[in-house]
Structures are given as structure tokens and as C-alpha cells.
XYZ file of C-alpha atoms in Angstrom:
716
model
C 75.596 69.744 115.866
C 77.480 72.486 117.702
C 80.715 71.428 116.003
C 79.059 71.943 112.630
C 77.718 75.325 113.680
C 81.142 76.373 114.922
C 82.774 75.184 111.710
C 80.290 77.176 109.678
C 80.885 80.212 111.883
C 84.641 79.987 111.452
C 84.271 79.492 107.714
C 82.015 82.522 107.595
C 84.572 84.640 109.431
C 87.295 83.564 107.002
C 85.230 84.037 103.878
C 83.363 87.095 105.192
C 85.813 89.886 105.730
C 83.276 92.619 106.514
C 80.051 94.561 106.297
C 78.919 97.831 104.847
C 75.677 99.172 106.229
C 73.441 98.370 103.332
C 72.457 98.689 99.791
C 71.975 101.748 97.623
C 68.231 101.271 97.789
C 68.352 101.543 101.555
C 70.683 104.522 101.238
C 68.273 106.326 98.948
C 65.310 105.585 101.191
C 67.160 106.690 104.304
C 68.343 109.898 102.644
C 64.769 110.599 101.603
C 63.620 109.944 105.155
C 66.304 112.263 106.502
C 65.304 115.008 104.102
C 61.758 114.680 105.378
C 62.838 114.685 108.995
C 61.414 111.216 109.572
C 61.730 109.947 113.137
C 63.552 106.724 113.843
C 65.584 106.842 110.633
C 67.591 103.568 110.723
C 70.937 104.904 109.534
C 72.471 101.704 110.837
C 71.971 99.823 107.574
C 73.102 102.585 105.254
C 76.408 102.932 103.492
C 76.510 106.700 103.817
C 78.161 107.491 107.135
C 77.763 110.572 109.268
C 79.844 109.425 112.231
C 78.729 108.707 115.774
C 76.991 110.836 118.370
C 74.055 113.233 118.088
C 73.441 116.967 117.830
C 70.281 117.176 119.934
C 67.934 115.210 122.141
C 64.560 115.955 123.683
C 65.272 113.603 126.586
C 67.567 115.682 128.793
C 65.433 118.845 128.925
C 62.104 117.536 127.527
C 62.516 120.240 124.907
C 64.229 120.180 121.538
C 67.572 121.474 122.820
C 70.966 121.016 121.126
C 73.353 119.003 123.281
C 75.827 121.867 123.170
C 73.200 123.999 124.979
C 72.375 121.345 127.594
C 74.018 121.979 131.010
C 74.665 118.323 131.689
C 76.891 115.484 130.521
C 74.939 113.372 128.003
C 76.365 110.410 126.087
C 74.601 109.119 122.974
C 75.352 105.744 121.387
C 73.684 105.603 117.986
C 72.332 102.596 116.112
C 75.180 103.109 113.675
C 77.748 102.580 116.417
C 75.752 99.688 117.907
C 75.915 97.892 114.582
C 79.546 98.728 113.830
C 80.624 97.249 117.166
C 77.999 94.470 117.068
C 76.839 95.492 120.540
C 74.253 93.118 121.980
C 73.419 94.462 125.440
C 73.385 97.495 127.702
C 76.558 96.064 129.235
C 78.296 96.176 125.850
C 77.208 99.795 125.406
C 78.580 100.749 128.832
C 82.133 99.731 127.947
C 82.470 102.692 125.581
C 80.685 105.358 127.667
C 82.859 107.156 130.249
C 81.616 107.332 133.830
C 79.413 104.242 133.788
C 80.144 100.617 134.620
C 78.179 97.398 134.926
C 77.529 95.063 137.814
C 76.705 91.442 136.971
C 73.067 91.764 138.032
C 73.241 88.206 139.413
C 73.322 86.894 135.854
C 69.690 87.708 135.061
C 69.250 91.504 134.796
C 70.824 94.799 133.784
C 72.529 96.510 136.716
C 74.322 99.748 135.974
C 76.708 101.881 138.034
C 76.713 105.561 137.052
C 79.177 107.801 138.841
C 79.548 105.245 141.621
C 75.818 104.655 142.203
C 74.330 101.235 141.499
C 70.791 100.841 140.193
C 68.619 98.142 138.663
C 65.721 100.549 138.062
C 67.060 103.738 136.438
C 66.227 102.591 132.913
C 63.783 104.341 130.601
C 62.329 103.736 127.149
C 61.399 106.811 125.135
C 61.454 108.739 128.412
C 59.051 106.401 130.258
C 60.109 104.305 133.219
C 61.349 100.761 132.438
C 62.350 99.547 135.890
C 61.556 95.823 135.943
C 64.703 93.751 136.438
C 65.593 92.121 133.106
C 67.970 92.313 130.151
C 66.997 94.972 127.615
C 67.470 94.301 123.933
C 68.926 96.566 121.247
C 67.214 95.138 118.156
C 64.647 97.972 117.985
C 66.815 100.773 119.359
C 67.586 103.930 117.428
C 70.017 105.148 120.073
C 70.943 104.742 123.743
C 71.244 107.906 125.812
C 73.088 108.087 129.127
C 72.216 111.173 131.176
C 74.589 111.632 134.095
C 73.823 113.188 137.440
C 70.417 113.425 139.218
C 67.578 113.776 136.709
C 64.505 113.945 138.939
C 63.114 117.071 137.280
C 62.572 115.105 134.076
C 62.172 111.533 135.314
C 60.983 111.667 138.908
C 62.292 109.685 141.885
C 65.575 107.818 141.669
C 68.162 108.368 138.976
C 70.692 109.532 141.554
C 73.799 108.794 139.504
C 72.049 109.152 136.168
C 69.705 107.244 133.885
C 69.840 105.148 130.712
C 67.183 105.881 128.083
C 66.578 103.719 125.018
C 65.016 105.565 122.070
C 63.097 103.080 119.930
C 62.755 102.995 116.154
C 59.512 104.526 114.920
C 57.740 104.532 111.524
C 58.525 107.040 108.784
C 56.877 107.645 105.415
C 59.157 105.642 103.108
C 59.459 102.019 102.070
C 62.304 100.353 103.885
C 63.133 96.678 104.378
C 66.292 95.183 105.850
C 67.373 92.049 107.649
C 70.469 90.597 109.284
C 71.939 87.292 110.407
C 74.942 86.734 112.672
C 76.746 83.771 114.212
C 79.888 83.205 116.286
C 82.148 80.223 116.925
C 80.020 79.017 119.848
C 76.827 78.855 117.813
C 75.399 82.003 119.373
C 73.748 84.267 116.858
C 70.696 86.199 115.828
C 68.261 86.881 113.021
C 66.343 90.132 112.784
C 64.193 92.170 110.419
C 63.245 95.833 110.138
C 60.298 96.568 107.830
C 58.793 100.005 107.245
C 56.129 101.182 104.831
C 53.463 103.838 104.292
C 49.997 102.436 105.039
C 47.929 105.343 103.721
C 48.708 108.899 102.691
C 48.600 109.860 106.375
C 49.908 106.780 108.178
C 52.834 104.389 108.230
C 53.846 101.219 110.002
C 57.032 99.527 111.084
C 57.915 96.079 112.325
C 61.100 95.094 114.159
C 61.630 91.503 115.254
C 64.548 89.398 116.473
C 65.458 85.866 117.468
C 68.706 85.363 119.373
C 70.463 82.224 120.553
C 72.872 82.688 123.485
C 76.049 80.739 124.214
C 79.647 81.462 125.222
C 82.897 79.839 126.321
C 81.324 78.951 129.691
C 78.429 77.234 127.873
C 75.956 79.720 129.331
C 73.021 79.156 127.013
C 69.619 80.628 126.345
C 67.365 82.192 123.776
C 65.273 85.288 123.442
C 62.940 86.620 120.849
C 60.914 89.775 120.528
C 58.546 91.541 118.163
C 57.747 95.250 118.064
C 55.112 96.565 115.605
C 54.458 100.324 115.582
C 51.996 102.514 113.682
C 51.836 106.284 113.190
C 48.908 108.444 112.072
C 48.966 112.107 111.060
C 45.725 114.032 111.561
C 46.326 117.101 109.476
C 49.597 118.951 109.726
C 49.538 119.472 113.486
C 48.532 116.228 115.211
C 50.406 112.901 115.302
C 49.572 109.658 117.061
C 52.055 106.795 117.551
C 51.062 103.378 118.855
C 53.404 100.524 119.676
C 53.369 97.049 121.146
C 56.295 94.880 122.201
C 56.373 91.283 123.279
C 59.678 89.847 124.464
C 60.595 86.431 125.822
C 63.976 85.750 127.415
C 64.980 82.370 128.806
C 68.586 81.729 129.816
C 71.030 80.139 132.221
C 71.678 82.162 135.371
C 75.456 82.427 135.736
C 76.654 83.622 139.139
C 80.345 83.529 138.224
C 83.308 82.414 140.346
C 84.021 82.596 144.099
C 87.145 84.323 145.450
C 90.199 82.155 146.095
C 90.270 82.872 149.846
C 88.666 85.015 152.520
C 90.107 88.456 151.888
C 90.781 91.355 154.217
C 91.094 95.079 153.644
C 94.870 94.744 153.891
C 94.951 91.635 151.679
C 91.985 91.628 149.270
C 91.126 88.340 147.622
C 90.841 87.718 143.873
C 88.749 85.237 141.923
C 89.791 81.609 142.068
C 92.186 80.805 139.211
C 91.986 78.075 136.555
C 88.200 77.749 136.865
C 87.079 80.272 134.227
C 85.032 77.632 132.395
C 83.596 76.012 135.521
C 79.895 76.548 136.143
C 79.297 77.125 139.866
C 75.617 76.243 139.670
C 73.321 73.418 138.619
C 72.700 72.960 134.902
C 69.000 73.038 134.192
C 68.206 74.550 137.592
C 69.999 77.883 137.291
C 67.500 79.380 134.846
C 65.639 82.641 134.291
C 62.344 82.950 132.396
C 61.013 86.407 131.526
C 58.033 87.671 129.478
C 56.825 91.183 128.875
C 53.900 92.786 127.059
C 54.158 96.542 126.615
C 51.671 98.854 124.883
C 52.620 102.500 124.420
C 51.027 105.558 122.835
C 52.206 109.080 122.083
C 49.989 111.977 121.021
C 51.565 115.209 119.799
C 49.621 118.337 118.928
C 51.143 121.601 117.728
C 48.868 124.495 118.635
C 51.258 126.783 116.773
C 54.909 126.954 115.839
C 55.539 128.081 119.421
C 53.275 125.806 121.486
C 53.322 121.990 121.516
C 51.520 119.474 123.702
C 52.746 115.870 124.091
C 51.021 113.065 125.960
C 52.616 109.639 126.431
C 51.091 106.557 128.008
C 52.357 103.043 128.653
C 50.919 99.850 130.043
C 53.362 97.056 130.784
C 52.797 93.547 132.069
C 55.926 91.698 133.222
C 56.361 88.150 134.488
C 59.683 86.771 135.654
C 60.930 83.768 137.567
C 64.512 82.739 138.171
C 66.108 79.919 140.111
C 69.729 79.420 141.058
C 72.304 77.769 143.244
C 74.821 80.340 144.433
C 78.423 80.326 145.684
C 78.087 82.157 149.009
C 81.636 82.074 150.343
C 85.240 82.159 149.296
C 87.189 78.946 148.847
C 87.866 77.638 152.341
C 91.051 76.183 153.807
C 89.487 72.762 153.202
C 89.242 73.621 149.481
C 85.447 73.805 149.554
C 82.900 76.483 148.678
C 79.707 77.192 150.621
C 76.593 77.192 148.434
C 72.925 78.046 148.897
C 69.964 78.462 146.573
C 66.692 80.263 146.055
C 63.890 80.865 143.559
C 62.453 84.338 142.957
C 59.364 85.472 141.100
C 58.179 88.938 140.097
C 54.900 89.928 138.479
C 54.426 93.614 137.804
C 51.957 95.857 136.011
C 53.013 99.405 135.199
C 50.618 102.150 134.173
C 52.422 105.363 133.219
C 51.063 108.635 131.861
C 53.124 111.724 131.062
C 51.942 115.120 129.750
C 54.127 118.022 128.647
C 53.311 121.488 127.317
C 56.199 123.420 125.751
C 55.780 127.104 124.857
C 58.309 129.423 123.270
C 57.830 133.167 123.729
C 59.689 136.412 124.361
C 59.536 139.008 127.114
C 61.454 142.005 125.893
C 64.950 140.887 124.951
C 64.578 137.517 126.697
C 63.631 134.351 124.799
C 61.850 131.690 126.875
C 61.271 127.980 126.409
C 58.780 127.053 129.108
C 58.008 123.455 130.040
C 55.018 122.601 132.216
C 54.173 118.983 132.906
C 52.396 116.408 134.991
C 52.907 112.650 135.121
C 51.362 109.702 136.888
C 52.661 106.222 137.672
C 50.917 103.240 139.200
C 52.969 100.101 139.762
C 51.599 96.881 141.266
C 54.130 94.193 142.099
C 53.862 90.689 143.475
C 57.252 89.344 144.478
C 58.367 86.355 146.440
C 61.201 83.997 147.208
C 61.383 80.308 147.979
C 64.551 79.108 149.643
C 66.511 76.086 148.498
C 66.889 73.265 151.013
C 69.328 70.368 150.875
C 66.684 67.924 152.051
C 68.521 64.828 150.760
C 71.703 65.506 152.743
C 72.272 64.142 156.254
C 72.131 66.728 159.031
C 75.904 66.784 159.558
C 76.500 67.855 155.917
C 74.377 70.996 155.918
C 73.672 74.034 158.044
C 71.223 73.941 160.925
C 68.505 75.536 158.797
C 69.174 73.088 155.960
C 69.886 75.836 153.430
C 73.682 75.708 153.097
C 76.321 73.111 152.442
C 79.987 73.007 151.462
C 80.940 71.602 148.058
C 84.474 70.480 147.090
C 86.191 72.838 144.643
C 86.448 70.801 141.449
C 85.576 70.841 137.772
C 82.777 69.939 137.344
C 81.458 71.631 140.464
C 78.761 69.235 141.704
C 76.081 70.724 143.953
C 73.679 68.330 145.709
C 70.000 68.412 144.773
C 67.992 71.361 146.044
C 64.316 71.477 146.992
C 62.692 74.907 146.608
C 59.898 75.416 149.103
C 58.566 77.615 151.858
C 60.385 77.806 155.139
C 63.233 79.716 156.697
C 63.937 82.853 154.658
C 60.805 82.669 152.493
C 59.376 85.968 151.169
C 56.004 86.886 149.690
C 54.809 90.463 149.351
C 52.572 92.753 147.332
C 53.646 96.339 146.640
C 51.485 99.230 145.459
C 53.506 102.250 144.370
C 51.712 105.359 143.161
C 53.349 108.638 142.171
C 52.124 111.971 140.845
C 54.622 114.555 139.671
C 54.196 118.155 138.580
C 57.063 120.200 137.201
C 57.968 123.457 135.547
C 61.173 124.509 133.790
C 62.185 127.686 132.017
C 65.092 128.043 129.609
C 65.851 131.742 129.233
C 68.098 132.964 126.428
C 69.793 136.252 127.209
C 71.041 137.473 123.883
C 72.871 134.959 121.729
C 75.481 133.817 124.231
C 73.864 133.153 127.619
C 71.136 130.741 128.686
C 69.723 130.253 132.189
C 67.807 127.110 133.128
C 65.681 126.818 136.240
C 63.219 124.091 137.105
C 61.359 122.567 140.018
C 59.462 119.323 140.433
C 57.209 118.045 143.194
C 56.487 114.333 143.495
C 53.938 112.719 145.777
C 54.967 109.095 146.219
C 52.845 106.583 148.133
C 54.174 103.091 148.763
C 52.348 100.252 150.482
C 53.985 96.868 151.103
C 51.943 93.923 152.352
C 54.278 91.229 153.674
C 52.297 87.984 153.739
C 55.048 86.024 155.480
C 55.935 88.580 158.150
C 52.291 89.555 158.593
C 52.882 93.305 158.194
C 51.056 95.928 156.154
C 53.197 99.075 156.022
C 53.131 102.235 153.973
C 54.988 105.486 153.541
C 54.211 108.798 151.865
C 56.847 111.179 150.548
C 56.677 114.665 149.094
C 59.847 115.165 147.103
C 61.030 118.565 145.850
C 63.592 118.224 143.058
C 65.186 121.424 141.726
C 67.519 122.049 138.801
C 69.608 125.141 138.003
C 71.872 125.593 135.025
C 73.904 128.199 133.194
C 75.243 127.972 129.652
C 77.641 130.556 128.234
C 78.599 130.397 124.557
C 81.614 132.561 123.723
C 81.158 131.341 120.152
C 78.619 129.185 118.352
C 80.647 125.976 118.538
C 81.747 126.267 122.201
C 79.706 126.286 125.388
C 80.701 126.549 129.035
C 78.138 125.261 131.507
C 77.498 124.845 135.216
C 74.616 123.045 136.869
C 73.156 121.967 140.193
C 70.469 119.308 140.549
C 68.899 117.107 143.185
C 67.021 113.809 143.281
C 65.474 111.557 145.942
C 64.826 107.865 146.495
C 62.368 106.661 149.188
C 63.808 104.300 151.802
C 62.427 101.145 150.207
C 65.029 100.472 147.522
C 64.880 101.157 143.801
C 62.464 98.213 143.362
C 60.240 99.149 146.361
C 60.745 95.558 147.480
C 60.295 95.894 151.242
C 59.390 98.129 154.151
C 60.003 97.787 157.877
C 58.663 99.936 160.691
C 62.029 101.722 160.652
C 62.406 102.353 156.913
C 58.769 103.421 156.640
C 59.590 106.355 158.927
C 62.972 107.430 157.507
C 63.540 110.382 155.191
C 64.381 109.544 151.538
C 67.935 109.243 150.293
C 69.116 112.469 148.690
C 71.433 112.911 145.678
C 72.968 116.322 144.991
C 75.131 116.980 141.937
C 77.406 119.937 141.184
C 78.801 119.952 137.670
C 80.740 122.217 135.329
C 81.938 121.505 131.840
C 82.900 122.509 128.339
C 81.329 121.342 125.081
C 83.222 122.019 121.872
C 82.166 121.199 118.353
C 85.688 120.913 116.994
C 84.350 120.759 113.475
C 80.873 119.974 112.126
C 80.068 116.452 113.260
C 82.957 116.086 115.754
C 82.286 116.900 119.421
C 84.379 117.022 122.579
C 82.895 117.231 126.090
C 84.749 117.734 129.376
C 82.809 117.577 132.643
C 83.896 117.891 136.281
C 81.433 117.001 139.018
C 80.796 116.225 142.664
C 77.893 113.933 143.529
C 76.845 113.606 147.177
C 74.551 110.831 148.347
C 73.133 111.490 151.818
C 70.453 110.091 154.119
C 71.742 106.587 153.543
C 71.035 104.204 156.391
C 73.471 103.424 159.167
C 73.482 101.487 162.454
C 73.956 103.556 165.586
C 76.908 101.908 167.383
C 75.392 102.562 170.831
C 71.657 101.946 170.418
C 71.975 99.636 167.358
C 69.004 101.508 165.845
C 68.868 102.231 162.115
C 69.475 105.952 161.564
C 70.182 108.365 158.717
C 73.817 109.331 159.000
C 75.404 107.582 156.030
C 76.933 109.522 153.169
C 79.054 108.836 150.113
C 80.713 111.176 147.661
C 81.870 110.739 144.089
C 84.151 113.325 142.534
C 85.339 113.025 138.998
C 86.276 114.305 135.586
C 84.971 112.889 132.318
C 86.250 113.446 128.782
C 84.267 112.292 125.776
C 84.719 112.537 122.009
C 82.453 111.366 119.220
C 81.815 112.146 115.598
C 83.704 111.978 112.345
C 86.946 113.243 110.814
C 86.955 112.618 107.086
C 86.498 108.863 106.688
C 87.134 108.132 110.369
C 84.232 107.777 112.850
C 85.173 107.954 116.545
C 83.554 107.317 119.926
C 85.231 107.097 123.302
C 86.302 108.851 126.427
C 88.093 108.890 129.770
C 86.652 108.845 133.288
C 88.602 109.638 136.469
C 86.628 108.951 139.661
C 87.156 109.189 143.398
C 84.191 107.483 145.091
C 84.130 106.744 148.804
C 81.930 106.564 151.875
C 82.301 109.801 153.811
C 79.988 108.991 156.752
C 79.325 105.518 158.149
C 76.555 103.630 156.336
C 74.807 100.349 157.040
C 77.148 98.775 154.484
C 80.518 100.059 155.677
C 82.334 102.681 157.743
C 83.639 105.972 156.405
C 86.762 105.747 154.291
C 85.778 102.630 152.353
C 85.850 102.837 148.557
C 82.558 102.555 146.700
C 82.368 99.263 144.757
C 82.214 98.989 140.962
C 83.578 102.527 140.570
C 86.986 102.390 138.833
C 89.415 105.211 139.503
C 90.260 105.268 135.805
C 88.415 104.169 132.687
C 89.350 104.831 129.076
C 87.954 103.630 125.785
C 88.147 104.530 122.125
C 86.446 102.956 119.130
C 86.985 104.002 115.543
C 85.831 102.967 112.106
C 87.798 103.978 109.011
C 86.248 103.638 105.565
C 89.206 102.694 103.384
C 87.041 102.879 100.254
C 83.360 103.365 99.579
C 82.965 99.589 99.877
C 85.518 98.523 102.470
C 86.097 99.632 106.047
C 88.002 98.638 109.183
C 87.182 99.121 112.853
C 89.193 98.866 116.067
C 88.700 99.745 119.702
C 90.331 99.485 123.090
C 88.681 99.531 126.506
C 90.523 99.771 129.832
C 89.281 99.719 133.401
C 91.382 100.051 136.543
C 90.904 97.761 139.535
C 87.652 97.937 141.524
C 86.342 96.466 144.738
C 83.547 93.915 144.423
C 81.600 95.251 147.423
C 81.649 97.747 150.281
C 83.716 95.341 152.377
C 86.744 96.208 150.192
C 87.923 92.629 150.883
C 87.665 91.312 147.301
C 89.322 93.088 144.391
C 88.736 92.856 140.656
C 92.023 93.512 138.868
C 92.463 95.936 135.937
C 91.194 94.753 132.574
C 92.103 95.866 129.054
C 90.496 94.418 125.942
C 90.879 95.128 122.237
C 88.141 94.653 119.643
C 88.453 94.796 115.847
C 86.081 94.645 112.902
C 85.998 94.727 109.105
C 83.218 95.771 106.743
C 82.614 95.030 103.083
C 79.843 95.867 100.608
C 79.435 92.622 98.700
C 76.800 94.018 96.353
C 74.233 96.754 96.191
C 71.932 94.774 98.471
C 74.239 92.629 100.600
C 76.770 93.743 103.196
C 79.151 91.609 105.233
C 80.825 92.172 108.598
C 83.170 90.389 110.972
C 83.793 91.418 114.586
C 86.450 90.006 116.884
C 85.883 90.848 120.537
C 88.768 90.507 123.009
C 91.232 90.022 120.168
C 94.177 89.099 122.405
C 92.100 86.695 124.522
C 92.691 88.664 127.712
C 91.840 86.774 130.903
C 90.355 88.349 133.992
C 87.167 89.359 135.764
C 84.840 91.756 133.990
C 82.442 92.538 136.854
C 80.903 91.040 139.970
C 77.930 90.935 142.295
C 79.147 91.174 145.856
C 82.254 89.379 147.024
C 81.324 85.836 146.034
C 80.089 86.135 142.428
C 82.866 87.268 140.074
C 82.292 86.993 136.312
C 85.133 86.192 133.891
C 85.465 88.274 130.752
C 84.392 86.451 127.600
C 87.310 84.977 125.703
C 88.136 85.838 122.096
C 84.849 85.746 120.173
C 84.607 85.917 116.391
C 81.241 86.873 114.949
C 80.265 86.991 111.281
C 77.231 88.952 110.068
C 75.350 89.506 106.868
C 72.908 92.344 106.309
C 70.659 92.801 103.342
C 68.113 95.167 101.884
C 65.152 93.825 99.945
């Protein structure tokens, strides 16, 4: 069956030279929506192109502020670019955004590294926290925004290196109906629909849905599907109510990658074992992740006047996840074996979030003010646990004393003995209650036409209680977190701004998932992130933007071990200094998106992970990427991109290195008819080999080989 699917996929790529972004009917409807200022306008399926990037966002400042007037580096990846590049994940998006990188997330979750700081929780959807560990889809996304530097004033605790915010598609008052199918040579593909229609004179509805089958050259398989209906009502001219619901199911193999070829040292770092790129270092059918989510959200907007607006957002999310895996837990030994272990994790979480913002515009003399006052509330209940894997069928001399580890000969296939997942040594089971209330105020003051001052302050009260049912502890901590922001924007002319900013964020000493507390961590001060940034934003011509940002990000109050007393103390620090260049937009028929990042990230004071002087993992010294689409005619277009990353260390040990990686992607687009558009994408055109990212020293993930994907989009 798979041979037939692959044959069809290859035939499709030969016979399907490209895609245009939809039919004239969709173009007309989208233009009408744009003229009416409709939110969530799905420009991705239209043939009329405006280039990549965005002019403004309400996310960074919680006010409708042009990006050129925002004293912060903000990257926006639009739905148009997502479709042109056939991006399928947050990891795909990260490759073309300077200053951010991905960690493997153990093969079952998004894990992002922004300016040298790793997080599995600094994800948001329409400005509301989305911190459960899972893979986030793009099928219903209007754009992805990456806000760099601490963002606590807007988002609360965490977000030390930055945050990733997905802006979802919302209804607008026009009829709109599109669909798409795609398939690659491995049989992986997707089918999705996007339907929008007025419901009454004062309401409209939209439905986005997707089914996706997963597969690749390592035969890592799975499937996910999701559905997202949304409805909007307009009560008069001044009040709007949006309601949405999303269900998503994701079931897939958990791929932990390859082990290193030998035990490395700082002077001689190890690399991934060679000639095993297609070898699965797990147990087929056992290494699996199963995730379900139900999310209901609401947004109420009321305009008291042209100058005063109130917005209230609420979200309830129910998340259920379980994953099981066998894991390489050592390098290849001198005996040509690899140590393995296993475990099974579960997480059940309920999030209740409520956010309220009042924005008022007014003048005092010659000064123009945009004042933001807000309050938000979050309640998160989590049950999480772990069962360890035991090699119960092995004789005692073939496993560790606790029965949880054994050595497996390096071979293809890599055959791991049967595991039994049960309670015992290393088991975890805990319930976490996390409650946070935040109040904040921010004022944007325009001094004439060329100067803007921004000042804001937020206070969070965060209470965390962790009941450890295995360890028999019931611990809690309370934090009051003050998070300031200062910014200055100077505009010597309308299309150029110079900015400087200072901001601070905190993270309580219980991790970004609030997974555990000990008597020590319950008493320690939160980690602190302080960012100094200066930059230039230049609209070179209408629709083409260049941003240059230089920054220093200090992370302090990280934990360390006192070498004399062996107590856990707060002395650890790390610093990331860097420069980022970014360009996006359009020149004639050419749409562009890309940038360059130059980082220097290291530990400056001993931490619990490593001594001072070590390089921060997953933070490349140099990254560069550029993607472009050129419309040769009104019906035919070509796309090409290149992405390069310098070498990185896999962990704080600095004993395993991931070598530089450069990949080239290409695409072609063709309007077959007024209602049908075709596309072909070739990722990793030159079939570059190497490691894309890792998770610690012993799980190193190969880059996908050359992948050819054909797509068809249609309007109906």
C-alpha cells in the first residue's frame, strides 16, 4: 500500500509543478474582507500577494501599535508564508526566524530556545497561555508571532527569552470556502478545510478542520486531526463577542533520535553515531504518545468611544496526555553497546484563564497617551506522574541493580528487551495547583510626532502547591513578582525608528511546568531575566521592512550547588549577547523573509548544570536564513530558501557537539484554473545529512532527508 502511495506522490510531484493561492472567487472575497477590515482574513489561499510580514500587532503592547513603533524585536510569520513554504510545525517556523532554535522536545512536544533560553511553556494562543507540553498545529493559524526578550508585563511569569504566540483564524462577514490536500513520497500528507459564512446580518461563523498522517524516512508514524469552529456576534456597532472551540487529537511514535558515537569530553566532544540515521533506537509500538485537548475560548470587546476600549478574554482548556518510550541513555560504549532505560509519563491538566484590558487614548497638553490598565487570572490544576520501565524478563547479571537499565548491542535493527512499566524505583505521582493574579499598567506617551516613551509595571501574585504522593510531601510557595518595562522610540522620519528598551521577567523555582517542589526550591527566590535592547526599524519601501536589534539578556538566580556545604543556593547566572537582522516583505514580484542571528551565550556564574565558562546549549553562534517567492507570471511562481546553523552543544556538559547544518528548500506554484491551484515543495533539496537538534547528550535527531510534497488547493 505504501508503495502505491509513494508512486502516486511522485507522480503528483512530476505532473504538479506548483500552486497559486486560490481562485478568483476567493480573491474577490478576501479583497472584500480586507476592505471591511475583517479579522482573520485568510490571505493564504489568494492569488493576490502582498508579501510577508505584518505592519502591526496588538500582542506586543496589548494596544494597536505599529511594529515600527514597538521598542522590541518582533518576528511575524504569516499564513501566506506558512503555505508558501508548506510549514507544518512550530519547528519548521523557527528555521526562518532569527534568534530562535528548537530542541527535540523528547520527540513528543514543542521545545523552543529563544536567545539561548529553553522553554516548553512559553507558548500562547491569541495572547492566552498555552503551556501544556504538546505539538501545536498550524491548520487554523493566521500568523505566528515571536516576541523576543522578557515579556512579563504582557504575559506574566516566564517568557524569559521570549514567547511564541499563535493568532488563530476568526470569522468575517463574507462567504469563503477553501480546501487543500497534500502528500509526500513517504505517504505523509494532510487534508484540511476552511469554511466561512455570514449566519445573520450581525453574526458569522467559521470552521477549520484538518486530518494529517505522519511518516518520514525513519518510519516515524502517527496521525492527528483537529476541528475548530468559531462564531462571532456583533451587538450594535460597539460590542463584539467571539466564541471558539477546538478539539485536537495527536497520536504518534516517540522518536528519541541517535546516541553519540563515544563518551565525549570538553576537549574532544562526541558526535552522533554514523550510518544509523534510519535506525529506530526505541521499541516499535511502545514508543508512543497520545494527546487530546478540548479548549473553549471567548472574547468580548466593547468600545465605549473611539478613545476607550474594553476587552475581556477567557479560556478553559482540558488536556490529557500519555507517552511511553525506551530511551538511549548513554553513548556507544567500547563494547559497542548502548545503555537504555524506559518510562511512561502522564499529564492531565485543566487551565482556567481570564484576562481583562482597558485601553484609553487621551491628551494632556501636547502629550498623547495610550494607557493600558489590566488584570488577569490563571488557575491551573495538573496531575502528573511517571512509571519506570523495568527489564523484568532479563537475568540479574544483564541489567542494573535497580532493574531499570540494560546494555543493548549497537545494530540495525536495534533490539531492546521487553519492558514492564510499573511502580517502583523512580516512580512519580503529584498534583499541582498553580494560581496567579496579575495587575498591570502601561503608558505610551507620544511627544510630538517623533518621540514615544513607554513605561509599564506589572505585579503578579503566584501561589504554587505541589502534593507529592510518592515522596509524601505537601509543599507550597508564594511569590510576588514585579515586572517593569521601559522603552524609547525615536522616529527621525516616518519610515525609520530607533528604539531602546529594558524589561524584566521572573520564573518561580519550580520549573516552567511547575512539576515539582522540594523544601529547598520552595524557599528560593525566583529566577530573574533582564533584557537590554536597542535597535533600528526601517521600512525600506511600503511593504518591505528591515529590523536590526542588539541585546544583552541576563538570567540570574539560577540554582547552584555550594562546593563546600553541598547545599542548593542561588548563585548561577548566564548571559546571552547578540545581534539580529531581519527582513521581510515584498519587492515587485518578489516576497522575502529571513534574517541573521549572531549570539554569544554562556554561563557566567556556576549553576547546578555546569560551571562558569560553559557555552549554553542549543544556542548557535551564527544562524542565517532567507526564503523568497517570485511570481514569474500571474499564474506561475517559484520559491527557494536556504537555512544555515553553526555548530551547537547538545547540553551544558559541552561534551557532545551538533555540527553545522545547511539546507536548501525549493517550491513551485501554478494556477491550474480559476478554482484550483497546485504546489510542489522540495525540502532539503541536496539531501544534506546531519543532526538537526537534540535533547541532552544522548538523543540526537537526524535532519529529514530530501522530501518532495505535492499539494492541491481549491476554492468552492
